[in-house]
Amino acid sequence: MSVPEVRALLRHLLEVRAWDVGEILRWSEWRRERNRRAAVSHRKRRLAVLRQRGVKSRTREPAL
């Protein structure tokens, strides 16, 4: 979907349905958790690919 299509869809959905604060907060929590799980999954996959290639992963020192 293109950005204009998504905007049009959101505009339609927001006009059709009334959202209460609880629903918005639950959706936001769900979205953040979904994005967190996706990031972990992508990181695991990239590390597995690097290990197959014999490339050592770069670990970062904690910032002080």
mmCIF file of N, CA and C in Angstrom:
data_model
loop_
_atom_site.group_PDB
_atom_site.id
_atom_site.type_symbol
_atom_site.label_atom_id
_atom_site.label_comp_id
_atom_site.label_asym_id
_atom_site.label_seq_id
_atom_site.Cartn_x
_atom_site.Cartn_y
_atom_site.Cartn_z
ATOM 1 N N MET A 1 0.843 -1.183 0.000
ATOM 2 C CA MET A 1 0.000 0.000 0.000
ATOM 3 C C MET A 1 0.882 1.239 0.000
ATOM 4 N N SER A 2 0.421 2.231 -0.683
ATOM 5 C CA SER A 2 1.160 3.495 -0.707
ATOM 6 C C SER A 2 0.775 4.342 0.507
ATOM 7 N N VAL A 3 1.579 5.336 0.787
ATOM 8 C CA VAL A 3 1.307 6.228 1.919
ATOM 9 C C VAL A 3 -0.048 6.925 1.763
ATOM 10 N N PRO A 4 -0.377 7.457 0.575
ATOM 11 C CA PRO A 4 -1.690 8.077 0.439
ATOM 12 C C PRO A 4 -2.849 7.107 0.673
ATOM 13 N N GLU A 5 -2.666 5.841 0.256
ATOM 14 C CA GLU A 5 -3.721 4.845 0.490
ATOM 15 C C GLU A 5 -3.901 4.591 1.990
ATOM 16 N N VAL A 6 -2.802 4.479 2.701
ATOM 17 C CA VAL A 6 -2.876 4.252 4.143
ATOM 18 C C VAL A 6 -3.531 5.442 4.834
ATOM 19 N N ARG A 7 -3.145 6.648 4.429
ATOM 20 C CA ARG A 7 -3.761 7.846 5.020
ATOM 21 C C ARG A 7 -5.266 7.861 4.781
ATOM 22 N N ALA A 8 -5.682 7.540 3.557
ATOM 23 C CA ALA A 8 -7.116 7.533 3.239
ATOM 24 C C ALA A 8 -7.839 6.482 4.076
ATOM 25 N N LEU A 9 -7.229 5.314 4.227
ATOM 26 C CA LEU A 9 -7.832 4.249 5.026
ATOM 27 C C LEU A 9 -7.962 4.678 6.483
ATOM 28 N N LEU A 10 -6.897 5.237 7.032
ATOM 29 C CA LEU A 10 -6.952 5.693 8.419
ATOM 30 C C LEU A 10 -7.987 6.792 8.605
ATOM 31 N N ARG A 11 -8.032 7.717 7.681
ATOM 32 C CA ARG A 11 -9.020 8.799 7.774
ATOM 33 C C ARG A 11 -10.431 8.209 7.812
ATOM 34 N N HIS A 12 -10.681 7.229 6.946
ATOM 35 C CA HIS A 12 -12.003 6.594 6.910
ATOM 36 C C HIS A 12 -12.296 5.873 8.224
ATOM 37 N N LEU A 13 -11.343 5.088 8.701
ATOM 38 C CA LEU A 13 -11.564 4.325 9.933
ATOM 39 C C LEU A 13 -11.767 5.234 11.136
ATOM 40 N N LEU A 14 -11.020 6.318 11.201
ATOM 41 C CA LEU A 14 -11.153 7.221 12.346
ATOM 42 C C LEU A 14 -12.474 7.972 12.316
ATOM 43 N N GLU A 15 -13.001 8.226 11.131
ATOM 44 C CA GLU A 15 -14.290 8.909 11.043
ATOM 45 C C GLU A 15 -15.444 7.972 11.370
ATOM 46 N N VAL A 16 -15.315 6.702 10.998
ATOM 47 C CA VAL A 16 -16.405 5.741 11.159
ATOM 48 C C VAL A 16 -16.543 5.278 12.609
ATOM 49 N N ARG A 17 -15.452 5.160 13.314
ATOM 50 C CA ARG A 17 -15.470 4.563 14.643
ATOM 51 C C ARG A 17 -14.962 5.539 15.689
ATOM 52 N N ALA A 18 -15.619 5.553 16.805
ATOM 53 C CA ALA A 18 -15.169 6.388 17.929
ATOM 54 C C ALA A 18 -14.237 5.552 18.797
ATOM 55 N N TRP A 19 -13.056 6.062 19.053
ATOM 56 C CA TRP A 19 -12.061 5.356 19.852
ATOM 57 C C TRP A 19 -11.999 5.977 21.236
ATOM 58 N N ASP A 20 -11.987 5.131 22.260
ATOM 59 C CA ASP A 20 -11.797 5.682 23.596
ATOM 60 C C ASP A 20 -10.317 5.568 23.978
ATOM 61 N N VAL A 21 -9.933 6.221 25.032
ATOM 62 C CA VAL A 21 -8.526 6.294 25.425
ATOM 63 C C VAL A 21 -7.962 4.900 25.694
ATOM 64 N N GLY A 22 -8.740 4.051 26.334
ATOM 65 C CA GLY A 22 -8.282 2.689 26.646
ATOM 66 C C GLY A 22 -7.941 1.903 25.396
ATOM 67 N N GLU A 23 -8.782 2.005 24.374
ATOM 68 C CA GLU A 23 -8.512 1.294 23.121
ATOM 69 C C GLU A 23 -7.249 1.804 22.452
ATOM 70 N N ILE A 24 -7.063 3.098 22.460
ATOM 71 C CA ILE A 24 -5.875 3.688 21.842
ATOM 72 C C ILE A 24 -4.622 3.227 22.578
ATOM 73 N N LEU A 25 -4.670 3.212 23.911
ATOM 74 C CA LEU A 25 -3.514 2.780 24.684
ATOM 75 C C LEU A 25 -3.217 1.295 24.473
ATOM 76 N N ARG A 26 -4.263 0.453 24.411
ATOM 77 C CA ARG A 26 -4.060 -0.971 24.152
ATOM 78 C C ARG A 26 -3.457 -1.188 22.775
ATOM 79 N N TRP A 27 -3.945 -0.462 21.774
ATOM 80 C CA TRP A 27 -3.406 -0.582 20.427
ATOM 81 C C TRP A 27 -1.937 -0.156 20.404
ATOM 82 N N SER A 28 -1.623 0.922 21.097
ATOM 83 C CA SER A 28 -0.251 1.409 21.138
ATOM 84 C C SER A 28 0.667 0.375 21.797
ATOM 85 N N GLU A 29 0.228 -0.216 22.890
ATOM 86 C CA GLU A 29 1.000 -1.263 23.567
ATOM 87 C C GLU A 29 1.221 -2.440 22.624
ATOM 88 N N TRP A 30 0.152 -2.880 21.942
ATOM 89 C CA TRP A 30 0.242 -4.002 21.013
ATOM 90 C C TRP A 30 1.249 -3.696 19.905
ATOM 91 N N ARG A 31 1.191 -2.503 19.350
ATOM 92 C CA ARG A 31 2.070 -2.110 18.248
ATOM 93 C C ARG A 31 3.523 -2.086 18.704
ATOM 94 N N ARG A 32 3.780 -1.525 19.893
ATOM 95 C CA ARG A 32 5.158 -1.475 20.391
ATOM 96 C C ARG A 32 5.698 -2.869 20.664
ATOM 97 N N GLU A 33 4.876 -3.742 21.248
ATOM 98 C CA GLU A 33 5.307 -5.112 21.524
ATOM 99 C C GLU A 33 5.554 -5.866 20.215
ATOM 100 N N ARG A 34 4.707 -5.682 19.238
ATOM 101 C CA ARG A 34 4.874 -6.317 17.932
ATOM 102 C C ARG A 34 6.170 -5.861 17.276
ATOM 103 N N ASN A 35 6.446 -4.570 17.328
ATOM 104 C CA ASN A 35 7.681 -4.047 16.750
ATOM 105 C C ASN A 35 8.910 -4.548 17.509
ATOM 106 N N ARG A 36 8.792 -4.678 18.826
ATOM 107 C CA ARG A 36 9.905 -5.201 19.619
ATOM 108 C C ARG A 36 10.209 -6.641 19.236
ATOM 109 N N ARG A 37 9.148 -7.475 19.123
ATOM 110 C CA ARG A 37 9.345 -8.874 18.741
ATOM 111 C C ARG A 37 9.934 -8.985 17.346
ATOM 112 N N ALA A 38 9.483 -8.135 16.435
ATOM 113 C CA ALA A 38 10.018 -8.148 15.072
ATOM 114 C C ALA A 38 11.496 -7.792 15.076
ATOM 115 N N ALA A 39 11.884 -6.793 15.869
ATOM 116 C CA ALA A 39 13.289 -6.391 15.933
ATOM 117 C C ALA A 39 14.153 -7.535 16.466
ATOM 118 N N VAL A 40 13.675 -8.236 17.491
ATOM 119 C CA VAL A 40 14.415 -9.372 18.044
ATOM 120 C C VAL A 40 14.551 -10.460 16.984
ATOM 121 N N SER A 41 13.488 -10.742 16.284
ATOM 122 C CA SER A 41 13.513 -11.768 15.250
ATOM 123 C C SER A 41 14.489 -11.411 14.136
ATOM 124 N N HIS A 42 14.456 -10.167 13.687
ATOM 125 C CA HIS A 42 15.359 -9.733 12.624
ATOM 126 C C HIS A 42 16.814 -9.806 13.088
ATOM 127 N N ARG A 43 17.059 -9.411 14.327
ATOM 128 C CA ARG A 43 18.415 -9.457 14.863
ATOM 129 C C ARG A 43 18.926 -10.896 14.899
ATOM 130 N N LYS A 44 18.081 -11.834 15.356
ATOM 131 C CA LYS A 44 18.473 -13.244 15.394
ATOM 132 C C LYS A 44 18.805 -13.755 14.001
ATOM 133 N N ARG A 45 17.963 -13.406 13.043
ATOM 134 C CA ARG A 45 18.169 -13.877 11.677
ATOM 135 C C ARG A 45 19.464 -13.313 11.096
ATOM 136 N N ARG A 46 19.711 -12.028 11.307
ATOM 137 C CA ARG A 46 20.936 -11.418 10.780
ATOM 138 C C ARG A 46 22.178 -12.035 11.417
ATOM 139 N N LEU A 47 22.124 -12.287 12.731
ATOM 140 C CA LEU A 47 23.253 -12.927 13.395
ATOM 141 C C LEU A 47 23.495 -14.327 12.859
ATOM 142 N N ALA A 48 22.422 -15.071 12.593
ATOM 143 C CA ALA A 48 22.561 -16.422 12.046
ATOM 144 C C ALA A 48 23.221 -16.371 10.672
ATOM 145 N N VAL A 49 22.846 -15.412 9.851
ATOM 146 C CA VAL A 49 23.443 -15.272 8.521
ATOM 147 C C VAL A 49 24.922 -14.930 8.648
ATOM 148 N N LEU A 50 25.249 -14.007 9.558
ATOM 149 C CA LEU A 50 26.649 -13.642 9.762
ATOM 150 C C LEU A 50 27.466 -14.832 10.236
ATOM 151 N N ARG A 51 26.910 -15.627 11.134
ATOM 152 C CA ARG A 51 27.634 -16.804 11.633
ATOM 153 C C ARG A 51 27.873 -17.815 10.523
ATOM 154 N N GLN A 52 26.885 -17.989 9.630
ATOM 155 C CA GLN A 52 27.063 -18.905 8.499
ATOM 156 C C GLN A 52 28.198 -18.444 7.605
ATOM 157 N N ARG A 53 28.348 -17.154 7.466
ATOM 158 C CA ARG A 53 29.406 -16.599 6.622
ATOM 159 C C ARG A 53 30.746 -16.551 7.339
ATOM 160 N N GLY A 54 30.747 -16.829 8.627
ATOM 161 C CA GLY A 54 31.980 -16.807 9.392
ATOM 162 C C GLY A 54 32.394 -15.417 9.827
ATOM 163 N N VAL A 55 31.463 -14.483 9.807
ATOM 164 C CA VAL A 55 31.743 -13.116 10.224
ATOM 165 C C VAL A 55 31.391 -12.983 11.692
ATOM 166 N N LYS A 56 32.334 -12.453 12.463
ATOM 167 C CA LYS A 56 32.045 -12.259 13.886
ATOM 168 C C LYS A 56 31.193 -11.012 14.050
ATOM 169 N N SER A 57 30.216 -11.090 14.923
ATOM 170 C CA SER A 57 29.361 -9.929 15.153
ATOM 171 C C SER A 57 30.118 -8.902 15.978
ATOM 172 N N ARG A 58 29.829 -7.643 15.715
ATOM 173 C CA ARG A 58 30.448 -6.560 16.472
ATOM 174 C C ARG A 58 29.591 -6.270 17.693
ATOM 175 N N THR A 59 30.171 -6.491 18.842
ATOM 176 C CA THR A 59 29.441 -6.157 20.064
ATOM 177 C C THR A 59 29.887 -4.793 20.506
ATOM 178 N N ARG A 60 28.981 -4.022 20.950
ATOM 179 C CA ARG A 60 29.268 -2.665 21.377
ATOM 180 C C ARG A 60 29.470 -2.616 22.876
ATOM 181 N N GLU A 61 30.383 -1.781 23.265
ATOM 182 C CA GLU A 61 30.585 -1.527 24.692
ATOM 183 C C GLU A 61 29.476 -0.606 25.159
ATOM 184 N N PRO A 62 29.011 -0.769 26.383
ATOM 185 C CA PRO A 62 27.973 0.131 26.885
ATOM 186 C C PRO A 62 28.476 1.572 26.927
ATOM 187 N N ALA A 63 27.612 2.479 26.554
ATOM 188 C CA ALA A 63 27.966 3.896 26.586
ATOM 189 C C ALA A 63 28.018 4.366 28.032
ATOM 190 N N LEU A 64 28.964 5.212 28.297
ATOM 191 C CA LEU A 64 29.090 5.733 29.659
ATOM 192 C C LEU A 64 28.554 7.130 29.743
#
